[in-house]
Amino acid sequence: MADPETAAGADAATLAELAKRRGFFFPANEAYGGASGFYTYGPEGAALKRNLEASWRERFVTREDNMEISSPTVTPEAVFEASGHLDGFDDMILECPECGASHRADHLVEDSTGIEEAESLGTERVAELIADNGISCPSCGRELAGEPVEAFNLMFETSIGPGSSSPGYLRPETAQGIFVEFPRLAEYARNQLPFGVAQIGHGYRNEISPRRSLIRVREFTMAELEQFVDPETDGPPIEPVADVTLPLYSAAAQESEGSIERLTVDEALDTGVITSEWIAYYLAIAREWYESVGVDMDRFRYRQHLPDELSHYASDCWDAETELDGNWIEITGFADRGAYDLSKHDEYSEEDFSVFKPYDEPRTVERPSVEPNMSYLGPEFGADAGDVADELAALAERDPSAFDGEAVTVDIGGESYTVPTEETGFAVRTETITGEHVTPHVIEPSFGIGRVLYTILAHSYREDEVEGEPRRYLALPPRLAPTFVGVFPLMDKDGLGERAREVAADLREAGFSVDYDDSGNIGRRYRRQDEVGTPYCVTVDYESLEEGTVTVRERDSTVQTRIATAELPARLAALRADESLDA
């Protein structure tokens, strides 16, 4: 049985060694020297990642009754021109004049001074801090005072088709692939708000200085949900999550050097710490999900963005952060994007990015309108007549009183055009309307799958002793473990190996992920499975041949239970459903 004294958590070096040796993840393309910021998930890591994504999909798509799509990773330039990414998707870069190495300037400041979120300070202030603190180049040691800190766009640019006439970019997020398809997706949702659209897929950011393994990479997997809501009427079902306790580090607490507050959802909303019911709802269900997949809640918090670090599209944002090696690392962002994205695409494209919201009862309204006399406008204004007519219509909507006099003046491109009121066809007409067009607001939980996976591995790492020998294992939740059950013969002779292979085949047929192992002594085989987080091991011994039973060993406690071989699939299914081995 395992020693109850267990050391929990792994530092970066320990985790990197284990991940590479056991096939969770490792730097890509090392045969050719590799390129920083790119990782390959090995057999264990790919299986863990697949199970993590399935868990996210079950919680945030299936149970929330949301849709899921899969959009291209290459996106035309026009999309990012509309979204603002061409102008505002930047990090701070500083190049060493001595060795030519490029560094992310705000990270240099954070590493040297202990300042958190230095990116919110702006390039000029970061340059001042580099000079004031005598910060040097990490590569060659040259002092960097006086060197310019500049904005660097993080998107990978490409050309769509031959030549360069159709520029595009590898997407830095999956969100725009959802937003640009909103008109069609709204039809699928029968134009009824609220509705959510999710996507799991790759994103690409040309990071200045990738670091910390899976934490900051250039290619990564995101799981994003765009929840489209009516800002005036829609609200989530708060009651089921009202009593969920959230560890909140608000902007106010940060500015006053306060601490984390542990508030229920109801308390956070009542006190105004969280102002959006939708944000509070997703913080609550995400907190429960994080715990279910193995994130240590004693090393977890929600931190609100300070006003000067908010993205260009967000009115509020909370980051889920976990503690790794003494540092708080963002693993998810929960942003209130308002109507920014849909309004931008409505402005730049030829599509309508609104939904029609019917009234309970038809309404009678007075609506100003114009029907300009083009036989007057044409000879009078020539090629500008159409623009004058359009501006008269816009003016009637925003300021009907402008038509009270004998003439109306409109400004177009810095020039004034005066039109007799009688030639504008201005009138206030009575209309019966049945509804109005509404541009939905967007609430976005955006999960970094690689960062969540890294956190789970770090938080689930354990060290203890078994029968006087040191042991390392991963206390992964059984439903996430790459392999659910290991199957061993006590020895590969006297028919034990053949029977163990039959047991393994039967379990695979029953839908379990199985690893058969007959290499080395039984203790070594247990240790191999412990290190990759396999929750159960089945051993076939001589009693198995004589009485039709096997032993099932539980990973964390190392307790072994003997059960009938015929009952094995059903008992393991009960374990997978989180029932007791003794059930």
Short mmCIF file of C-alpha atoms in Angstrom, two decimals, residues 103-383:
data_model
loop_
_atom_site.label_atom_id
_atom_site.label_comp_id
_atom_site.label_asym_id
_atom_site.label_seq_id
_atom_site.Cartn_x
_atom_site.Cartn_y
_atom_site.Cartn_z
CA HIS A 103 12.74 39.72 -26.65
CA ARG A 104 9.27 40.48 -25.43
CA ALA A 105 9.91 43.71 -23.57
CA ASP A 106 7.11 43.43 -21.02
CA HIS A 107 8.32 39.95 -20.02
CA LEU A 108 11.83 41.33 -19.40
CA VAL A 109 10.29 43.85 -17.01
CA GLU A 110 8.12 41.26 -15.28
CA ASP A 111 11.03 38.84 -14.82
CA SER A 112 13.37 41.52 -13.45
CA THR A 113 11.05 43.62 -11.30
CA GLY A 114 8.20 41.38 -10.21
CA ILE A 115 5.66 43.72 -11.84
CA GLU A 116 2.62 41.78 -13.04
CA GLU A 117 0.92 42.37 -16.40
CA ALA A 118 3.52 44.87 -17.63
CA GLU A 119 1.92 44.78 -21.08
CA SER A 120 -0.78 47.07 -19.70
CA LEU A 121 1.79 49.84 -19.10
CA GLY A 122 2.44 50.76 -22.74
CA THR A 123 5.67 50.77 -24.76
CA GLU A 124 7.05 54.07 -23.42
CA ARG A 125 6.66 53.12 -19.77
CA VAL A 126 8.13 49.64 -20.38
CA ALA A 127 11.16 51.24 -22.07
CA GLU A 128 11.58 53.51 -19.04
CA LEU A 129 11.46 50.54 -16.65
CA ILE A 130 14.08 48.69 -18.70
CA ALA A 131 16.38 51.68 -18.40
CA ASP A 132 15.61 52.44 -14.72
CA ASN A 133 16.25 48.83 -13.66
CA GLY A 134 19.37 48.28 -15.77
CA ILE A 135 17.82 45.28 -17.52
CA SER A 136 20.19 43.37 -19.79
CA CYS A 137 19.77 41.06 -22.76
CA PRO A 138 19.20 37.50 -21.47
CA SER A 139 21.16 36.14 -24.44
CA CYS A 140 24.40 38.16 -24.32
CA GLY A 141 24.23 40.36 -21.22
CA ARG A 142 24.32 43.76 -22.97
CA GLU A 143 22.36 46.48 -21.18
CA LEU A 144 19.19 47.44 -23.07
CA ALA A 145 18.66 50.97 -21.75
CA GLY A 146 17.73 53.37 -24.52
CA GLU A 147 16.74 50.68 -27.01
CA PRO A 148 13.33 51.21 -28.64
CA VAL A 149 10.34 49.12 -27.58
CA GLU A 150 8.00 48.66 -30.54
CA ALA A 151 4.68 47.00 -31.35
CA PHE A 152 4.92 43.70 -33.23
CA ASN A 153 1.86 42.15 -34.91
CA LEU A 154 1.55 38.52 -33.88
CA MET A 155 -0.32 37.15 -36.89
CA PHE A 156 1.32 34.79 -39.41
CA GLU A 157 0.78 36.26 -42.89
CA THR A 158 0.34 34.12 -46.01
CA SER A 159 -0.96 34.37 -49.58
CA ILE A 160 -4.12 32.63 -50.69
CA GLY A 161 -3.46 31.13 -54.11
CA PRO A 162 -0.55 31.98 -56.43
CA GLY A 163 1.06 35.40 -56.15
CA SER A 164 0.33 37.97 -53.49
CA SER A 165 -2.91 39.52 -54.72
CA SER A 166 -5.02 37.76 -52.07
CA PRO A 167 -3.33 38.12 -48.66
CA GLY A 168 -4.49 36.06 -45.72
CA TYR A 169 -3.46 35.11 -42.21
CA LEU A 170 -3.36 32.04 -40.03
CA ARG A 171 -6.08 32.74 -37.50
CA PRO A 172 -4.88 33.91 -34.06
CA GLU A 173 -8.19 32.80 -32.55
CA THR A 174 -11.14 30.67 -33.63
CA ALA A 175 -13.66 33.37 -32.74
CA GLN A 176 -13.64 35.25 -36.05
CA GLY A 177 -14.51 32.03 -37.86
CA ILE A 178 -17.73 32.04 -35.84
CA PHE A 179 -18.49 35.75 -36.12
CA VAL A 180 -18.20 35.96 -39.91
CA GLU A 181 -20.74 33.12 -40.23
CA PHE A 182 -23.21 34.72 -37.82
CA PRO A 183 -25.98 35.45 -40.38
CA ARG A 184 -26.18 31.77 -41.36
CA LEU A 185 -25.71 30.51 -37.80
CA ALA A 186 -28.53 32.77 -36.61
CA GLU A 187 -30.80 31.13 -39.18
CA TYR A 188 -29.85 27.71 -37.81
CA ALA A 189 -30.81 29.01 -34.35
CA ARG A 190 -34.15 30.21 -35.83
CA ASN A 191 -33.09 33.80 -35.02
CA GLN A 192 -33.90 33.21 -31.35
CA LEU A 193 -31.59 34.64 -28.71
CA PRO A 194 -29.72 33.52 -26.72
CA PHE A 195 -27.74 30.87 -28.57
CA GLY A 196 -24.15 29.71 -28.38
CA VAL A 197 -21.64 28.52 -30.97
CA ALA A 198 -18.49 26.65 -29.99
CA GLN A 199 -15.34 25.67 -31.82
CA ILE A 200 -12.25 23.62 -30.91
CA GLY A 201 -9.32 24.18 -33.22
CA HIS A 202 -5.82 25.45 -33.81
CA GLY A 203 -4.71 29.05 -33.49
CA TYR A 204 -1.38 30.63 -34.46
CA ARG A 205 0.52 33.54 -32.96
CA ASN A 206 4.04 34.48 -33.96
CA GLU A 207 5.21 34.89 -30.38
CA ILE A 208 8.31 37.03 -29.91
CA SER A 209 9.82 34.76 -27.27
CA PRO A 210 8.01 31.43 -26.77
CA ARG A 211 8.77 29.96 -23.38
CA ARG A 212 7.65 27.75 -20.53
CA SER A 213 6.87 24.68 -22.60
CA LEU A 214 3.16 24.53 -23.58
CA ILE A 215 2.39 27.80 -21.81
CA ARG A 216 3.54 30.18 -24.57
CA VAL A 217 3.71 28.59 -28.01
CA ARG A 218 3.22 29.61 -31.63
CA GLU A 219 0.68 26.95 -32.53
CA PHE A 220 -1.94 25.92 -30.01
CA THR A 221 -5.43 24.50 -29.56
CA MET A 222 -8.27 26.70 -28.37
CA ALA A 223 -11.77 25.79 -27.22
CA GLU A 224 -13.94 28.87 -27.60
CA LEU A 225 -17.62 29.56 -27.06
CA GLU A 226 -19.41 32.61 -28.41
CA GLN A 227 -22.66 33.16 -26.53
CA PHE A 228 -24.94 35.54 -28.45
CA VAL A 229 -27.35 37.36 -26.13
CA ASP A 230 -29.94 40.13 -26.17
CA PRO A 231 -28.34 42.81 -23.96
CA GLU A 232 -31.72 44.06 -22.77
CA THR A 233 -33.61 40.90 -21.85
CA ASP A 234 -31.53 37.72 -21.98
CA GLY A 235 -30.12 36.24 -18.80
CA PRO A 236 -28.69 32.83 -17.94
CA PRO A 237 -30.16 30.37 -15.41
CA ILE A 238 -28.41 31.73 -12.31
CA GLU A 239 -30.26 29.63 -9.72
CA PRO A 240 -28.41 26.34 -10.41
CA VAL A 241 -25.03 28.06 -9.85
CA ALA A 242 -26.05 30.67 -7.27
CA ASP A 243 -24.17 28.97 -4.42
CA VAL A 244 -20.97 28.13 -6.34
CA THR A 245 -18.04 29.83 -4.60
CA LEU A 246 -15.67 31.77 -6.86
CA PRO A 247 -12.11 32.88 -5.90
CA LEU A 248 -12.21 36.44 -7.27
CA TYR A 249 -9.30 38.88 -7.60
CA SER A 250 -11.12 41.97 -8.80
CA ALA A 251 -9.61 45.01 -10.46
CA ALA A 252 -10.48 47.04 -7.35
CA ALA A 253 -8.63 44.55 -5.13
CA GLN A 254 -5.56 44.66 -7.38
CA GLU A 255 -5.47 48.45 -7.42
CA SER A 256 -5.71 48.59 -3.62
CA GLU A 257 -3.24 45.72 -3.18
CA GLY A 258 -6.02 43.63 -1.69
CA SER A 259 -6.47 39.89 -1.79
CA ILE A 260 -8.68 37.22 -3.33
CA GLU A 261 -12.31 37.26 -2.19
CA ARG A 262 -14.23 33.99 -2.05
CA LEU A 263 -17.80 34.88 -2.95
CA THR A 264 -20.76 32.87 -4.14
CA VAL A 265 -22.22 33.81 -7.50
CA ASP A 266 -25.15 35.50 -5.75
CA GLU A 267 -22.82 37.48 -3.48
CA ALA A 268 -20.58 38.54 -6.37
CA LEU A 269 -23.56 39.83 -8.36
CA ASP A 270 -25.28 41.47 -5.38
CA THR A 271 -22.12 43.38 -4.39
CA GLY A 272 -21.25 44.34 -7.98
CA VAL A 273 -17.90 42.55 -7.99
CA ILE A 274 -19.21 40.86 -11.14
CA THR A 275 -21.63 42.99 -13.15
CA SER A 276 -22.65 40.54 -15.89
CA GLU A 277 -24.88 37.58 -15.06
CA TRP A 278 -23.55 35.76 -18.13
CA ILE A 279 -19.93 36.20 -17.02
CA ALA A 280 -20.85 34.99 -13.53
CA TYR A 281 -22.67 31.97 -14.94
CA TYR A 282 -19.74 30.82 -17.04
CA LEU A 283 -17.23 31.46 -14.25
CA ALA A 284 -19.32 29.15 -12.09
CA ILE A 285 -19.72 26.23 -14.48
CA ALA A 286 -16.08 26.56 -15.56
CA ARG A 287 -14.89 26.48 -11.94
CA GLU A 288 -16.73 23.19 -11.40
CA TRP A 289 -15.33 21.82 -14.67
CA TYR A 290 -11.74 22.77 -13.78
CA GLU A 291 -12.04 20.89 -10.50
CA SER A 292 -13.52 17.85 -12.25
CA VAL A 293 -10.55 17.61 -14.66
CA GLY A 294 -7.91 17.87 -11.96
CA VAL A 295 -7.06 21.55 -11.46
CA ASP A 296 -6.06 22.16 -7.82
CA MET A 297 -8.58 24.65 -6.42
CA ASP A 298 -6.05 25.80 -3.82
CA ARG A 299 -3.92 27.09 -6.73
CA PHE A 300 -6.69 28.66 -8.78
CA ARG A 301 -8.26 32.11 -9.06
CA TYR A 302 -10.25 34.40 -11.35
CA ARG A 303 -8.45 37.70 -11.97
CA GLN A 304 -10.28 40.65 -13.50
CA HIS A 305 -8.46 42.66 -16.16
CA LEU A 306 -7.44 46.15 -15.16
CA PRO A 307 -8.97 48.87 -17.35
CA ASP A 308 -5.74 49.55 -19.27
CA GLU A 309 -5.12 45.89 -20.12
CA LEU A 310 -8.52 45.16 -21.67
CA SER A 311 -8.45 44.05 -25.30
CA HIS A 312 -9.80 46.45 -27.89
CA TYR A 313 -13.03 44.44 -28.18
CA ALA A 314 -13.80 43.82 -24.48
CA SER A 315 -15.76 45.88 -21.93
CA ASP A 316 -14.91 43.42 -19.14
CA CYS A 317 -12.76 40.31 -18.83
CA TRP A 318 -11.85 37.79 -16.14
CA ASP A 319 -8.96 35.35 -16.54
CA ALA A 320 -8.92 31.91 -14.97
CA GLU A 321 -5.39 31.61 -13.58
CA THR A 322 -3.53 28.72 -12.01
CA GLU A 323 -0.38 28.75 -9.91
CA LEU A 324 2.59 27.02 -11.57
CA ASP A 325 6.10 27.25 -10.11
CA GLY A 326 5.06 30.21 -7.99
CA ASN A 327 3.64 32.17 -10.94
CA TRP A 328 0.02 32.80 -11.90
CA ILE A 329 -0.66 31.68 -15.48
CA GLU A 330 -3.77 32.47 -17.53
CA ILE A 331 -5.54 29.36 -18.85
CA THR A 332 -8.88 30.88 -19.93
CA GLY A 333 -10.34 34.30 -20.62
CA PHE A 334 -14.01 35.18 -20.02
CA ALA A 335 -14.73 38.35 -22.00
CA ASP A 336 -17.76 40.56 -22.52
CA ARG A 337 -17.16 41.52 -26.15
CA GLY A 338 -20.37 43.54 -26.38
CA ALA A 339 -21.59 44.17 -29.93
CA TYR A 340 -18.06 45.02 -31.15
CA ASP A 341 -17.44 42.07 -33.47
CA LEU A 342 -20.86 41.81 -35.08
CA SER A 343 -21.08 45.58 -35.53
CA LYS A 344 -17.67 45.64 -37.24
CA HIS A 345 -18.53 42.84 -39.64
CA ASP A 346 -21.91 44.48 -40.32
CA GLU A 347 -20.06 47.69 -41.19
CA TYR A 348 -17.37 46.14 -43.39
CA SER A 349 -19.32 43.39 -45.16
CA GLU A 350 -22.50 43.36 -47.21
CA GLU A 351 -24.32 41.08 -44.75
CA ASP A 352 -26.77 41.86 -41.96
CA PHE A 353 -25.34 40.86 -38.58
CA SER A 354 -28.49 41.45 -36.56
CA VAL A 355 -31.50 39.36 -35.60
CA PHE A 356 -35.13 40.37 -35.86
CA LYS A 357 -36.76 40.61 -32.44
CA PRO A 358 -40.58 40.50 -32.68
CA TYR A 359 -42.75 42.52 -30.30
CA ASP A 360 -45.42 40.87 -28.21
CA GLU A 361 -47.94 43.19 -29.89
CA PRO A 362 -47.60 45.29 -33.07
CA ARG A 363 -46.76 48.94 -32.45
CA THR A 364 -47.82 52.08 -34.29
CA VAL A 365 -45.01 54.60 -34.70
CA GLU A 366 -44.39 57.86 -36.51
CA ARG A 367 -41.34 57.61 -38.73
CA PRO A 368 -39.73 60.53 -40.61
CA SER A 369 -38.68 59.81 -44.19
CA VAL A 370 -37.70 61.59 -47.42
CA GLU A 371 -38.44 60.99 -51.06
CA PRO A 372 -36.13 63.51 -52.77
CA ASN A 373 -37.13 64.98 -56.12
CA MET A 374 -34.31 63.62 -58.27
CA SER A 375 -35.42 65.72 -61.22
CA TYR A 376 -34.33 68.67 -59.08
CA LEU A 377 -31.28 67.09 -57.39
CA GLY A 378 -29.81 65.72 -60.63
CA PRO A 379 -29.47 68.99 -62.58
CA GLU A 380 -28.57 70.89 -59.41
CA PHE A 381 -25.84 68.61 -57.99
CA GLY A 382 -24.84 66.37 -60.87
CA ALA A 383 -22.76 63.33 -59.84
#
